[in-house]
Every structure is written in structure tokens, then in C-alpha cells.
Amino acid sequence: MLFTVEKRKALVGKLKGKTVYYAKPAPTQTLSLRTIANDIADSCSLTAADVEATLHRLSYVMKRELMSGKRINLGDLGIFSVSFRSQFVEKADDVDARKIKKPRVVLRQNKEMRMWAKDITLAVEDPKNFKTKKPGDHNPDPGNPGNNPGSGL
């Protein structure tokens, strides 16, 4: 996975006011639902249209259930839930819906997905500053997670 080196002025902390540099994931291709459906269909008995329809329905069901406050456990992917930030107030009676900020859907990764993340090889995008970080054994075929002997798939 490539990353770029970005710079900005630090607003807080011991580097406040100084120019600081940090790593940021490099822009990359976004896979479409159709591409994912075709990939899944290539390895099972379903057609791409069946897979795509199933994923569309999953999206609909997830939206409905998350909006009602339920969590959704999707196995190896993890658990989806709704979270939000809330303004602090001094009295319990002052807490109401107006104090809630930015509801968002979050994914709490399961152990398997966290393990996959450890296998990502990182490299800086700028060739003149090329550095590679390999955090442990990585999958020799990133397109096939089942090819990794330690993946449990």
C-alpha cells in the first residue's frame, strides 16, 4: 500500500506553529459494487447479478436496522453500529438530542480483519524518498487472501 508524505502547520502540542510532516494513504482505485460482484461470482455458483442484488439488499437492510439503533455483525468483516459525539453539560436534565453531534456508522473490526491489517506492506509513493516497511510476513498474492497460509481462510 502506498502512502504520501503531507505537510501542515501544527496547531497544538509541542510542535505548535511549526511545519510538520505525516504519512497519508495515497489515493488509489475505488472498486465498484459490480467489480466486487463479478469477483465473487467468479469463485462461486452465483451469477454476478445475484451477488450484486444481494449486496444491494444487504445495504438496504443495514440502513434500516442501523437507523433503528441495532448493531449488525457481519462475521469476518466485523460489527457495524451507529455512534455519535455528544456535548458535555453539567446537569443530566440538560442532555437532549440537540447535544448530539455527527452521527456516523462505524465498523468495529473483528480479530481476523485486524490480523489482515498487520499484513499490509507500506511504501512511500514518492520514488526519491522510497522507503518500504514490511510489518511481518505479507501475503504474496494480495488479490487472494486465502493464499496466505496464516490467514485461516
PDB file of N, CA and C in Angstrom, residues 22-126:
ATOM      1  N   TYR A  22       3.596  14.192   7.838  1.00  0.00           N
ATOM      2  CA  TYR A  22       2.931  12.968   8.273  1.00  0.00           C
ATOM      3  C   TYR A  22       2.587  12.103   7.066  1.00  0.00           C
ATOM      4  N   ALA A  23       2.385  10.827   7.304  1.00  0.00           N
ATOM      5  CA  ALA A  23       2.015   9.891   6.238  1.00  0.00           C
ATOM      6  C   ALA A  23       0.507   9.896   6.051  1.00  0.00           C
ATOM      7  N   LYS A  24       0.092   9.781   4.802  1.00  0.00           N
ATOM      8  CA  LYS A  24      -1.327   9.731   4.460  1.00  0.00           C
ATOM      9  C   LYS A  24      -1.488   8.694   3.352  1.00  0.00           C
ATOM     10  N   PRO A  25      -2.517   7.819   3.420  1.00  0.00           N
ATOM     11  CA  PRO A  25      -2.695   6.837   2.349  1.00  0.00           C
ATOM     12  C   PRO A  25      -2.789   7.527   0.985  1.00  0.00           C
ATOM     13  N   ALA A  26      -2.058   7.008   0.008  1.00  0.00           N
ATOM     14  CA  ALA A  26      -2.087   7.581  -1.335  1.00  0.00           C
ATOM     15  C   ALA A  26      -3.418   7.265  -2.003  1.00  0.00           C
ATOM     16  N   PRO A  27      -3.950   8.205  -2.773  1.00  0.00           N
ATOM     17  CA  PRO A  27      -5.192   7.927  -3.493  1.00  0.00           C
ATOM     18  C   PRO A  27      -5.016   6.700  -4.390  1.00  0.00           C
ATOM     19  N   THR A  28      -6.051   5.911  -4.465  1.00  0.00           N
ATOM     20  CA  THR A  28      -5.983   4.697  -5.266  1.00  0.00           C
ATOM     21  C   THR A  28      -7.344   4.428  -5.900  1.00  0.00           C
ATOM     22  N   GLN A  29      -7.433   3.370  -6.621  1.00  0.00           N
ATOM     23  CA  GLN A  29      -8.670   2.997  -7.299  1.00  0.00           C
ATOM     24  C   GLN A  29      -9.729   2.577  -6.287  1.00  0.00           C
ATOM     25  N   THR A  30     -10.976   2.969  -6.541  1.00  0.00           N
ATOM     26  CA  THR A  30     -12.110   2.503  -5.754  1.00  0.00           C
ATOM     27  C   THR A  30     -12.816   1.421  -6.552  1.00  0.00           C
ATOM     28  N   LEU A  31     -12.989   0.262  -5.952  1.00  0.00           N
ATOM     29  CA  LEU A  31     -13.661  -0.834  -6.643  1.00  0.00           C
ATOM     30  C   LEU A  31     -15.165  -0.634  -6.565  1.00  0.00           C
ATOM     31  N   SER A  32     -15.841  -0.826  -7.690  1.00  0.00           N
ATOM     32  CA  SER A  32     -17.286  -0.668  -7.740  1.00  0.00           C
ATOM     33  C   SER A  32     -17.981  -1.923  -7.219  1.00  0.00           C
ATOM     34  N   LEU A  33     -19.244  -1.774  -6.896  1.00  0.00           N
ATOM     35  CA  LEU A  33     -20.050  -2.909  -6.471  1.00  0.00           C
ATOM     36  C   LEU A  33     -20.071  -3.982  -7.565  1.00  0.00           C
ATOM     37  N   ARG A  34     -20.169  -3.563  -8.811  1.00  0.00           N
ATOM     38  CA  ARG A  34     -20.195  -4.516  -9.925  1.00  0.00           C
ATOM     39  C   ARG A  34     -18.880  -5.288 -10.017  1.00  0.00           C
ATOM     40  N   THR A  35     -17.762  -4.619  -9.816  1.00  0.00           N
ATOM     41  CA  THR A  35     -16.459  -5.289  -9.857  1.00  0.00           C
ATOM     42  C   THR A  35     -16.361  -6.334  -8.751  1.00  0.00           C
ATOM     43  N   ILE A  36     -16.787  -5.960  -7.550  1.00  0.00           N
ATOM     44  CA  ILE A  36     -16.764  -6.899  -6.427  1.00  0.00           C
ATOM     45  C   ILE A  36     -17.707  -8.065  -6.708  1.00  0.00           C
ATOM     46  N   ALA A  37     -18.898  -7.787  -7.225  1.00  0.00           N
ATOM     47  CA  ALA A  37     -19.867  -8.845  -7.536  1.00  0.00           C
ATOM     48  C   ALA A  37     -19.299  -9.811  -8.570  1.00  0.00           C
ATOM     49  N   ASN A  38     -18.638  -9.282  -9.593  1.00  0.00           N
ATOM     50  CA  ASN A  38     -18.027 -10.147 -10.613  1.00  0.00           C
ATOM     51  C   ASN A  38     -16.933 -11.020 -10.008  1.00  0.00           C
ATOM     52  N   ASP A  39     -16.135 -10.447  -9.132  1.00  0.00           N
ATOM     53  CA  ASP A  39     -15.059 -11.201  -8.490  1.00  0.00           C
ATOM     54  C   ASP A  39     -15.632 -12.336  -7.640  1.00  0.00           C
ATOM     55  N   ILE A  40     -16.668 -12.040  -6.862  1.00  0.00           N
ATOM     56  CA  ILE A  40     -17.297 -13.074  -6.034  1.00  0.00           C
ATOM     57  C   ILE A  40     -17.931 -14.144  -6.910  1.00  0.00           C
ATOM     58  N   ALA A  41     -18.627 -13.726  -7.960  1.00  0.00           N
ATOM     59  CA  ALA A  41     -19.299 -14.677  -8.852  1.00  0.00           C
ATOM     60  C   ALA A  41     -18.310 -15.620  -9.524  1.00  0.00           C
ATOM     61  N   ASP A  42     -17.111 -15.142  -9.785  1.00  0.00           N
ATOM     62  CA  ASP A  42     -16.086 -15.988 -10.418  1.00  0.00           C
ATOM     63  C   ASP A  42     -15.660 -17.151  -9.532  1.00  0.00           C
ATOM     64  N   SER A  43     -15.925 -17.054  -8.223  1.00  0.00           N
ATOM     65  CA  SER A  43     -15.459 -18.103  -7.326  1.00  0.00           C
ATOM     66  C   SER A  43     -16.603 -18.857  -6.636  1.00  0.00           C
ATOM     67  N   CYS A  44     -17.828 -18.723  -7.161  1.00  0.00           N
ATOM     68  CA  CYS A  44     -18.950 -19.454  -6.570  1.00  0.00           C
ATOM     69  C   CYS A  44     -20.008 -19.746  -7.636  1.00  0.00           C
ATOM     70  N   SER A  45     -21.102 -20.340  -7.222  1.00  0.00           N
ATOM     71  CA  SER A  45     -22.135 -20.738  -8.180  1.00  0.00           C
ATOM     72  C   SER A  45     -23.153 -19.635  -8.460  1.00  0.00           C
ATOM     73  N   LEU A  46     -23.032 -18.492  -7.805  1.00  0.00           N
ATOM     74  CA  LEU A  46     -23.952 -17.388  -8.051  1.00  0.00           C
ATOM     75  C   LEU A  46     -23.522 -16.593  -9.278  1.00  0.00           C
ATOM     76  N   THR A  47     -24.484 -15.939  -9.910  1.00  0.00           N
ATOM     77  CA  THR A  47     -24.140 -15.030 -11.006  1.00  0.00           C
ATOM     78  C   THR A  47     -23.753 -13.682 -10.404  1.00  0.00           C
ATOM     79  N   ALA A  48     -23.106 -12.855 -11.208  1.00  0.00           N
ATOM     80  CA  ALA A  48     -22.740 -11.512 -10.749  1.00  0.00           C
ATOM     81  C   ALA A  48     -23.997 -10.725 -10.387  1.00  0.00           C
ATOM     82  N   ALA A  49     -25.077 -10.911 -11.147  1.00  0.00           N
ATOM     83  CA  ALA A  49     -26.336 -10.215 -10.861  1.00  0.00           C
ATOM     84  C   ALA A  49     -26.908 -10.662  -9.518  1.00  0.00           C
ATOM     85  N   ASP A  50     -26.815 -11.959  -9.198  1.00  0.00           N
ATOM     86  CA  ASP A  50     -27.281 -12.460  -7.896  1.00  0.00           C
ATOM     87  C   ASP A  50     -26.491 -11.814  -6.759  1.00  0.00           C
ATOM     88  N   VAL A  51     -25.181 -11.775  -6.913  1.00  0.00           N
ATOM     89  CA  VAL A  51     -24.315 -11.207  -5.870  1.00  0.00           C
ATOM     90  C   VAL A  51     -24.614  -9.724  -5.712  1.00  0.00           C
ATOM     91  N   GLU A  52     -24.720  -9.011  -6.843  1.00  0.00           N
ATOM     92  CA  GLU A  52     -24.977  -7.573  -6.789  1.00  0.00           C
ATOM     93  C   GLU A  52     -26.327  -7.281  -6.126  1.00  0.00           C
ATOM     94  N   ALA A  53     -27.350  -8.057  -6.460  1.00  0.00           N
ATOM     95  CA  ALA A  53     -28.671  -7.872  -5.848  1.00  0.00           C
ATOM     96  C   ALA A  53     -28.609  -8.149  -4.347  1.00  0.00           C
ATOM     97  N   THR A  54     -27.862  -9.174  -3.969  1.00  0.00           N
ATOM     98  CA  THR A  54     -27.717  -9.499  -2.548  1.00  0.00           C
ATOM     99  C   THR A  54     -27.025  -8.372  -1.801  1.00  0.00           C
ATOM    100  N   LEU A  55     -25.974  -7.811  -2.386  1.00  0.00           N
ATOM    101  CA  LEU A  55     -25.255  -6.716  -1.730  1.00  0.00           C
ATOM    102  C   LEU A  55     -26.118  -5.457  -1.643  1.00  0.00           C
ATOM    103  N   HIS A  56     -26.923  -5.200  -2.674  1.00  0.00           N
ATOM    104  CA  HIS A  56     -27.843  -4.056  -2.612  1.00  0.00           C
ATOM    105  C   HIS A  56     -28.845  -4.253  -1.479  1.00  0.00           C
ATOM    106  N   ARG A  57     -29.372  -5.462  -1.364  1.00  0.00           N
ATOM    107  CA  ARG A  57     -30.341  -5.742  -0.302  1.00  0.00           C
ATOM    108  C   ARG A  57     -29.675  -5.649   1.069  1.00  0.00           C
ATOM    109  N   LEU A  58     -28.440  -6.121   1.183  1.00  0.00           N
ATOM    110  CA  LEU A  58     -27.699  -6.006   2.435  1.00  0.00           C
ATOM    111  C   LEU A  58     -27.584  -4.539   2.839  1.00  0.00           C
ATOM    112  N   SER A  59     -27.275  -3.684   1.887  1.00  0.00           N
ATOM    113  CA  SER A  59     -27.154  -2.254   2.154  1.00  0.00           C
ATOM    114  C   SER A  59     -28.479  -1.687   2.669  1.00  0.00           C
ATOM    115  N   TYR A  60     -29.574  -2.075   2.043  1.00  0.00           N
ATOM    116  CA  TYR A  60     -30.900  -1.611   2.454  1.00  0.00           C
ATOM    117  C   TYR A  60     -31.216  -2.071   3.878  1.00  0.00           C
ATOM    118  N   VAL A  61     -30.996  -3.360   4.152  1.00  0.00           N
ATOM    119  CA  VAL A  61     -31.288  -3.913   5.477  1.00  0.00           C
ATOM    120  C   VAL A  61     -30.393  -3.259   6.537  1.00  0.00           C
ATOM    121  N   MET A  62     -29.121  -3.071   6.211  1.00  0.00           N
ATOM    122  CA  MET A  62     -28.212  -2.440   7.171  1.00  0.00           C
ATOM    123  C   MET A  62     -28.674  -1.029   7.512  1.00  0.00           C
ATOM    124  N   LYS A  63     -29.044  -0.249   6.504  1.00  0.00           N
ATOM    125  CA  LYS A  63     -29.502   1.122   6.755  1.00  0.00           C
ATOM    126  C   LYS A  63     -30.721   1.104   7.667  1.00  0.00           C
ATOM    127  N   ARG A  64     -31.688   0.267   7.348  1.00  0.00           N
ATOM    128  CA  ARG A  64     -32.922   0.190   8.137  1.00  0.00           C
ATOM    129  C   ARG A  64     -32.623  -0.194   9.596  1.00  0.00           C
ATOM    130  N   GLU A  65     -31.807  -1.211   9.786  1.00  0.00           N
ATOM    131  CA  GLU A  65     -31.544  -1.710  11.135  1.00  0.00           C
ATOM    132  C   GLU A  65     -30.631  -0.777  11.926  1.00  0.00           C
ATOM    133  N   LEU A  66     -29.639  -0.186  11.265  1.00  0.00           N
ATOM    134  CA  LEU A  66     -28.771   0.763  11.957  1.00  0.00           C
ATOM    135  C   LEU A  66     -29.552   2.005  12.383  1.00  0.00           C
ATOM    136  N   MET A  67     -30.470   2.451  11.529  1.00  0.00           N
ATOM    137  CA  MET A  67     -31.276   3.631  11.872  1.00  0.00           C
ATOM    138  C   MET A  67     -32.199   3.354  13.051  1.00  0.00           C
ATOM    139  N   SER A  68     -32.505   2.087  13.291  1.00  0.00           N
ATOM    140  CA  SER A  68     -33.345   1.750  14.446  1.00  0.00           C
ATOM    141  C   SER A  68     -32.501   1.485  15.696  1.00  0.00           C
ATOM    142  N   GLY A  69     -31.169   1.634  15.576  1.00  0.00           N
ATOM    143  CA  GLY A  69     -30.288   1.510  16.732  1.00  0.00           C
ATOM    144  C   GLY A  69     -29.663   0.145  16.921  1.00  0.00           C
ATOM    145  N   LYS A  70     -29.902  -0.777  16.007  1.00  0.00           N
ATOM    146  CA  LYS A  70     -29.332  -2.116  16.143  1.00  0.00           C
ATOM    147  C   LYS A  70     -27.899  -2.145  15.642  1.00  0.00           C
ATOM    148  N   ARG A  71     -27.131  -3.112  16.154  1.00  0.00           N
ATOM    149  CA  ARG A  71     -25.785  -3.397  15.641  1.00  0.00           C
ATOM    150  C   ARG A  71     -25.902  -4.557  14.675  1.00  0.00           C
ATOM    151  N   ILE A  72     -24.974  -4.617  13.721  1.00  0.00           N
ATOM    152  CA  ILE A  72     -25.003  -5.671  12.713  1.00  0.00           C
ATOM    153  C   ILE A  72     -23.658  -6.371  12.688  1.00  0.00           C
ATOM    154  N   ASN A  73     -23.665  -7.663  12.996  1.00  0.00           N
ATOM    155  CA  ASN A  73     -22.453  -8.474  12.998  1.00  0.00           C
ATOM    156  C   ASN A  73     -22.350  -9.179  11.653  1.00  0.00           C
ATOM    157  N   LEU A  74     -21.347  -8.825  10.862  1.00  0.00           N
ATOM    158  CA  LEU A  74     -21.134  -9.441   9.552  1.00  0.00           C
ATOM    159  C   LEU A  74     -19.928 -10.372   9.577  1.00  0.00           C
ATOM    160  N   GLY A  75     -19.836 -11.176  10.609  1.00  0.00           N
ATOM    161  CA  GLY A  75     -18.822 -12.215  10.691  1.00  0.00           C
ATOM    162  C   GLY A  75     -17.411 -11.677  10.591  1.00  0.00           C
ATOM    163  N   ASP A  76     -16.657 -12.164   9.592  1.00  0.00           N
ATOM    164  CA  ASP A  76     -15.247 -11.784   9.447  1.00  0.00           C
ATOM    165  C   ASP A  76     -15.048 -10.287   9.195  1.00  0.00           C
ATOM    166  N   LEU A  77     -16.073  -9.601   8.689  1.00  0.00           N
ATOM    167  CA  LEU A  77     -15.936  -8.163   8.458  1.00  0.00           C
ATOM    168  C   LEU A  77     -15.939  -7.380   9.760  1.00  0.00           C
ATOM    169  N   GLY A  78     -16.764  -7.783  10.701  1.00  0.00           N
ATOM    170  CA  GLY A  78     -16.851  -7.092  11.977  1.00  0.00           C
ATOM    171  C   GLY A  78     -18.264  -6.653  12.271  1.00  0.00           C
ATOM    172  N   ILE A  79     -18.404  -5.742  13.234  1.00  0.00           N
ATOM    173  CA  ILE A  79     -19.710  -5.285  13.698  1.00  0.00           C
ATOM    174  C   ILE A  79     -19.900  -3.817  13.328  1.00  0.00           C
ATOM    175  N   PHE A  80     -20.991  -3.536  12.626  1.00  0.00           N
ATOM    176  CA  PHE A  80     -21.359  -2.169  12.275  1.00  0.00           C
ATOM    177  C   PHE A  80     -22.316  -1.638  13.342  1.00  0.00           C
ATOM    178  N   SER A  81     -22.170  -0.368  13.693  1.00  0.00           N
ATOM    179  CA  SER A  81     -23.082   0.264  14.639  1.00  0.00           C
ATOM    180  C   SER A  81     -23.092   1.765  14.373  1.00  0.00           C
ATOM    181  N   VAL A  82     -24.040   2.443  14.996  1.00  0.00           N
ATOM    182  CA  VAL A  82     -24.105   3.897  14.897  1.00  0.00           C
ATOM    183  C   VAL A  82     -23.460   4.475  16.154  1.00  0.00           C
ATOM    184  N   SER A  83     -22.662   5.494  15.970  1.00  0.00           N
ATOM    185  CA  SER A  83     -22.036   6.183  17.082  1.00  0.00           C
ATOM    186  C   SER A  83     -22.185   7.679  16.849  1.00  0.00           C
ATOM    187  N   PHE A  84     -21.955   8.455  17.873  1.00  0.00           N
ATOM    188  CA  PHE A  84     -22.001   9.906  17.727  1.00  0.00           C
ATOM    189  C   PHE A  84     -21.227  10.551  18.863  1.00  0.00           C
ATOM    190  N   ARG A  85     -20.950  11.814  18.702  1.00  0.00           N
ATOM    191  CA  ARG A  85     -20.331  12.623  19.750  1.00  0.00           C
ATOM    192  C   ARG A  85     -21.447  13.409  20.430  1.00  0.00           C
ATOM    193  N   SER A  86     -21.208  13.745  21.669  1.00  0.00           N
ATOM    194  CA  SER A  86     -22.207  14.495  22.415  1.00  0.00           C
ATOM    195  C   SER A  86     -21.519  15.618  23.189  1.00  0.00           C
ATOM    196  N   GLN A  87     -22.190  16.738  23.253  1.00  0.00           N
ATOM    197  CA  GLN A  87     -21.679  17.876  24.009  1.00  0.00           C
ATOM    198  C   GLN A  87     -21.781  17.565  25.504  1.00  0.00           C
ATOM    199  N   PHE A  88     -20.768  17.940  26.270  1.00  0.00           N
ATOM    200  CA  PHE A  88     -20.803  17.782  27.722  1.00  0.00           C
ATOM    201  C   PHE A  88     -21.626  18.913  28.340  1.00  0.00           C
ATOM    202  N   VAL A  89     -22.436  18.549  29.331  1.00  0.00           N
ATOM    203  CA  VAL A  89     -23.206  19.535  30.088  1.00  0.00           C
ATOM    204  C   VAL A  89     -23.081  19.194  31.567  1.00  0.00           C
ATOM    205  N   GLU A  90     -23.381  20.153  32.430  1.00  0.00           N
ATOM    206  CA  GLU A  90     -23.203  19.954  33.864  1.00  0.00           C
ATOM    207  C   GLU A  90     -24.353  19.206  34.526  1.00  0.00           C
ATOM    208  N   LYS A  91     -25.565  19.242  33.942  1.00  0.00           N
ATOM    209  CA  LYS A  91     -26.730  18.605  34.558  1.00  0.00           C
ATOM    210  C   LYS A  91     -27.321  17.560  33.613  1.00  0.00           C
ATOM    211  N   ALA A  92     -27.715  16.412  34.170  1.00  0.00           N
ATOM    212  CA  ALA A  92     -28.319  15.344  33.373  1.00  0.00           C
ATOM    213  C   ALA A  92     -29.574  15.832  32.657  1.00  0.00           C
ATOM    214  N   ASP A  93     -30.341  16.710  33.291  1.00  0.00           N
ATOM    215  CA  ASP A  93     -31.584  17.216  32.695  1.00  0.00           C
ATOM    216  C   ASP A  93     -31.329  18.047  31.438  1.00  0.00           C
ATOM    217  N   ASP A  94     -30.098  18.543  31.273  1.00  0.00           N
ATOM    218  CA  ASP A  94     -29.768  19.361  30.103  1.00  0.00           C
ATOM    219  C   ASP A  94     -29.384  18.528  28.880  1.00  0.00           C
ATOM    220  N   VAL A  95     -29.267  17.206  29.032  1.00  0.00           N
ATOM    221  CA  VAL A  95     -28.911  16.338  27.909  1.00  0.00           C
ATOM    222  C   VAL A  95     -30.154  16.084  27.075  1.00  0.00           C
ATOM    223  N   ASP A  96     -30.073  16.425  25.790  1.00  0.00           N
ATOM    224  CA  ASP A  96     -31.157  16.136  24.852  1.00  0.00           C
ATOM    225  C   ASP A  96     -30.563  15.935  23.465  1.00  0.00           C
ATOM    226  N   ALA A  97     -31.394  15.645  22.502  1.00  0.00           N
ATOM    227  CA  ALA A  97     -30.936  15.319  21.148  1.00  0.00           C
ATOM    228  C   ALA A  97     -30.144  16.458  20.506  1.00  0.00           C
ATOM    229  N   ARG A  98     -30.397  17.693  20.915  1.00  0.00           N
ATOM    230  CA  ARG A  98     -29.661  18.826  20.342  1.00  0.00           C
ATOM    231  C   ARG A  98     -28.192  18.816  20.725  1.00  0.00           C
ATOM    232  N   LYS A  99     -27.834  18.065  21.767  1.00  0.00           N
ATOM    233  CA  LYS A  99     -26.441  17.985  22.223  1.00  0.00           C
ATOM    234  C   LYS A  99     -25.641  16.942  21.439  1.00  0.00           C
ATOM    235  N   ILE A 100     -26.325  16.164  20.607  1.00  0.00           N
ATOM    236  CA  ILE A 100     -25.663  15.111  19.833  1.00  0.00           C
ATOM    237  C   ILE A 100     -25.118  15.709  18.541  1.00  0.00           C
ATOM    238  N   LYS A 101     -23.870  15.329  18.222  1.00  0.00           N
ATOM    239  CA  LYS A 101     -23.196  15.833  17.022  1.00  0.00           C
ATOM    240  C   LYS A 101     -22.764  14.674  16.139  1.00  0.00           C
ATOM    241  N   LYS A 102     -22.835  14.857  14.868  1.00  0.00           N
ATOM    242  CA  LYS A 102     -22.250  13.973  13.863  1.00  0.00           C
ATOM    243  C   LYS A 102     -22.521  12.478  14.057  1.00  0.00           C
ATOM    244  N   PRO A 103     -23.775  12.028  13.956  1.00  0.00           N
ATOM    245  CA  PRO A 103     -23.975  10.573  13.965  1.00  0.00           C
ATOM    246  C   PRO A 103     -23.209   9.965  12.789  1.00  0.00           C
ATOM    247  N   ARG A 104     -22.625   8.794  13.012  1.00  0.00           N
ATOM    248  CA  ARG A 104     -21.868   8.142  11.943  1.00  0.00           C
ATOM    249  C   ARG A 104     -21.936   6.627  12.122  1.00  0.00           C
ATOM    250  N   VAL A 105     -21.766   5.928  11.032  1.00  0.00           N
ATOM    251  CA  VAL A 105     -21.716   4.471  11.070  1.00  0.00           C
ATOM    252  C   VAL A 105     -20.259   4.072  11.261  1.00  0.00           C
ATOM    253  N   VAL A 106     -20.013   3.196  12.212  1.00  0.00           N
ATOM    254  CA  VAL A 106     -18.646   2.747  12.489  1.00  0.00           C
ATOM    255  C   VAL A 106     -18.559   1.234  12.330  1.00  0.00           C
ATOM    256  N   LEU A 107     -17.392   0.774  11.996  1.00  0.00           N
ATOM    257  CA  LEU A 107     -17.113  -0.651  11.886  1.00  0.00           C
ATOM    258  C   LEU A 107     -16.103  -1.011  12.960  1.00  0.00           C
ATOM    259  N   ARG A 108     -16.493  -1.918  13.833  1.00  0.00           N
ATOM    260  CA  ARG A 108     -15.544  -2.453  14.819  1.00  0.00           C
ATOM    261  C   ARG A 108     -15.023  -3.758  14.235  1.00  0.00           C
ATOM    262  N   GLN A 109     -13.786  -3.717  13.798  1.00  0.00           N
ATOM    263  CA  GLN A 109     -13.193  -4.879  13.136  1.00  0.00           C
ATOM    264  C   GLN A 109     -13.100  -6.053  14.097  1.00  0.00           C
ATOM    265  N   ASN A 110     -13.279  -7.240  13.533  1.00  0.00           N
ATOM    266  CA  ASN A 110     -13.065  -8.418  14.371  1.00  0.00           C
ATOM    267  C   ASN A 110     -11.582  -8.771  14.347  1.00  0.00           C
ATOM    268  N   LYS A 111     -11.225  -9.768  15.101  1.00  0.00           N
ATOM    269  CA  LYS A 111      -9.819 -10.153  15.230  1.00  0.00           C
ATOM    270  C   LYS A 111      -9.210 -10.515  13.876  1.00  0.00           C
ATOM    271  N   GLU A 112      -9.963 -11.225  13.052  1.00  0.00           N
ATOM    272  CA  GLU A 112      -9.452 -11.655  11.741  1.00  0.00           C
ATOM    273  C   GLU A 112      -9.077 -10.457  10.867  1.00  0.00           C
ATOM    274  N   MET A 113      -9.943  -9.460  10.812  1.00  0.00           N
ATOM    275  CA  MET A 113      -9.655  -8.289   9.982  1.00  0.00           C
ATOM    276  C   MET A 113      -8.472  -7.505  10.543  1.00  0.00           C
ATOM    277  N   ARG A 114      -8.357  -7.406  11.863  1.00  0.00           N
ATOM    278  CA  ARG A 114      -7.185  -6.726  12.441  1.00  0.00           C
ATOM    279  C   ARG A 114      -5.909  -7.459  12.063  1.00  0.00           C
ATOM    280  N   MET A 115      -5.970  -8.784  11.991  1.00  0.00           N
ATOM    281  CA  MET A 115      -4.798  -9.570  11.584  1.00  0.00           C
ATOM    282  C   MET A 115      -4.451  -9.288  10.124  1.00  0.00           C
ATOM    283  N   TRP A 116      -5.460  -9.150   9.267  1.00  0.00           N
ATOM    284  CA  TRP A 116      -5.200  -8.830   7.858  1.00  0.00           C
ATOM    285  C   TRP A 116      -4.452  -7.505   7.752  1.00  0.00           C
ATOM    286  N   ALA A 117      -4.840  -6.537   8.561  1.00  0.00           N
ATOM    287  CA  ALA A 117      -4.214  -5.215   8.502  1.00  0.00           C
ATOM    288  C   ALA A 117      -2.726  -5.282   8.830  1.00  0.00           C
ATOM    289  N   LYS A 118      -2.342  -6.218   9.687  1.00  0.00           N
ATOM    290  CA  LYS A 118      -0.927  -6.357  10.040  1.00  0.00           C
ATOM    291  C   LYS A 118      -0.086  -6.849   8.868  1.00  0.00           C
ATOM    292  N   ASP A 119      -0.732  -7.443   7.857  1.00  0.00           N
ATOM    293  CA  ASP A 119      -0.016  -7.985   6.712  1.00  0.00           C
ATOM    294  C   ASP A 119       0.192  -6.965   5.591  1.00  0.00           C
ATOM    295  N   ILE A 120      -0.274  -5.739   5.763  1.00  0.00           N
ATOM    296  CA  ILE A 120      -0.154  -4.731   4.711  1.00  0.00           C
ATOM    297  C   ILE A 120       1.286  -4.228   4.652  1.00  0.00           C
ATOM    298  N   THR A 121       1.863  -4.252   3.465  1.00  0.00           N
ATOM    299  CA  THR A 121       3.202  -3.711   3.248  1.00  0.00           C
ATOM    300  C   THR A 121       3.054  -2.252   2.830  1.00  0.00           C
ATOM    301  N   LEU A 122       3.787  -1.365   3.478  1.00  0.00           N
ATOM    302  CA  LEU A 122       3.689   0.064   3.216  1.00  0.00           C
ATOM    303  C   LEU A 122       4.907   0.557   2.450  1.00  0.00           C
ATOM    304  N   ALA A 123       4.683   1.460   1.494  1.00  0.00           N
ATOM    305  CA  ALA A 123       5.780   2.066   0.734  1.00  0.00           C
ATOM    306  C   ALA A 123       5.414   3.501   0.416  1.00  0.00           C
ATOM    307  N   VAL A 124       6.392   4.402   0.486  1.00  0.00           N
ATOM    308  CA  VAL A 124       6.141   5.806   0.172  1.00  0.00           C
ATOM    309  C   VAL A 124       5.979   5.957  -1.339  1.00  0.00           C
ATOM    310  N   GLU A 125       5.035   6.803  -1.758  1.00  0.00           N
ATOM    311  CA  GLU A 125       4.715   6.975  -3.166  1.00  0.00           C
ATOM    312  C   GLU A 125       5.806   7.724  -3.929  1.00  0.00           C
ATOM    313  N   ASP A 126       6.482   8.654  -3.296  1.00  0.00           N
ATOM    314  CA  ASP A 126       7.500   9.473  -3.944  1.00  0.00           C
ATOM    315  C   ASP A 126       8.774   8.647  -4.130  1.00  0.00           C
TER     316      ASP A 126
END
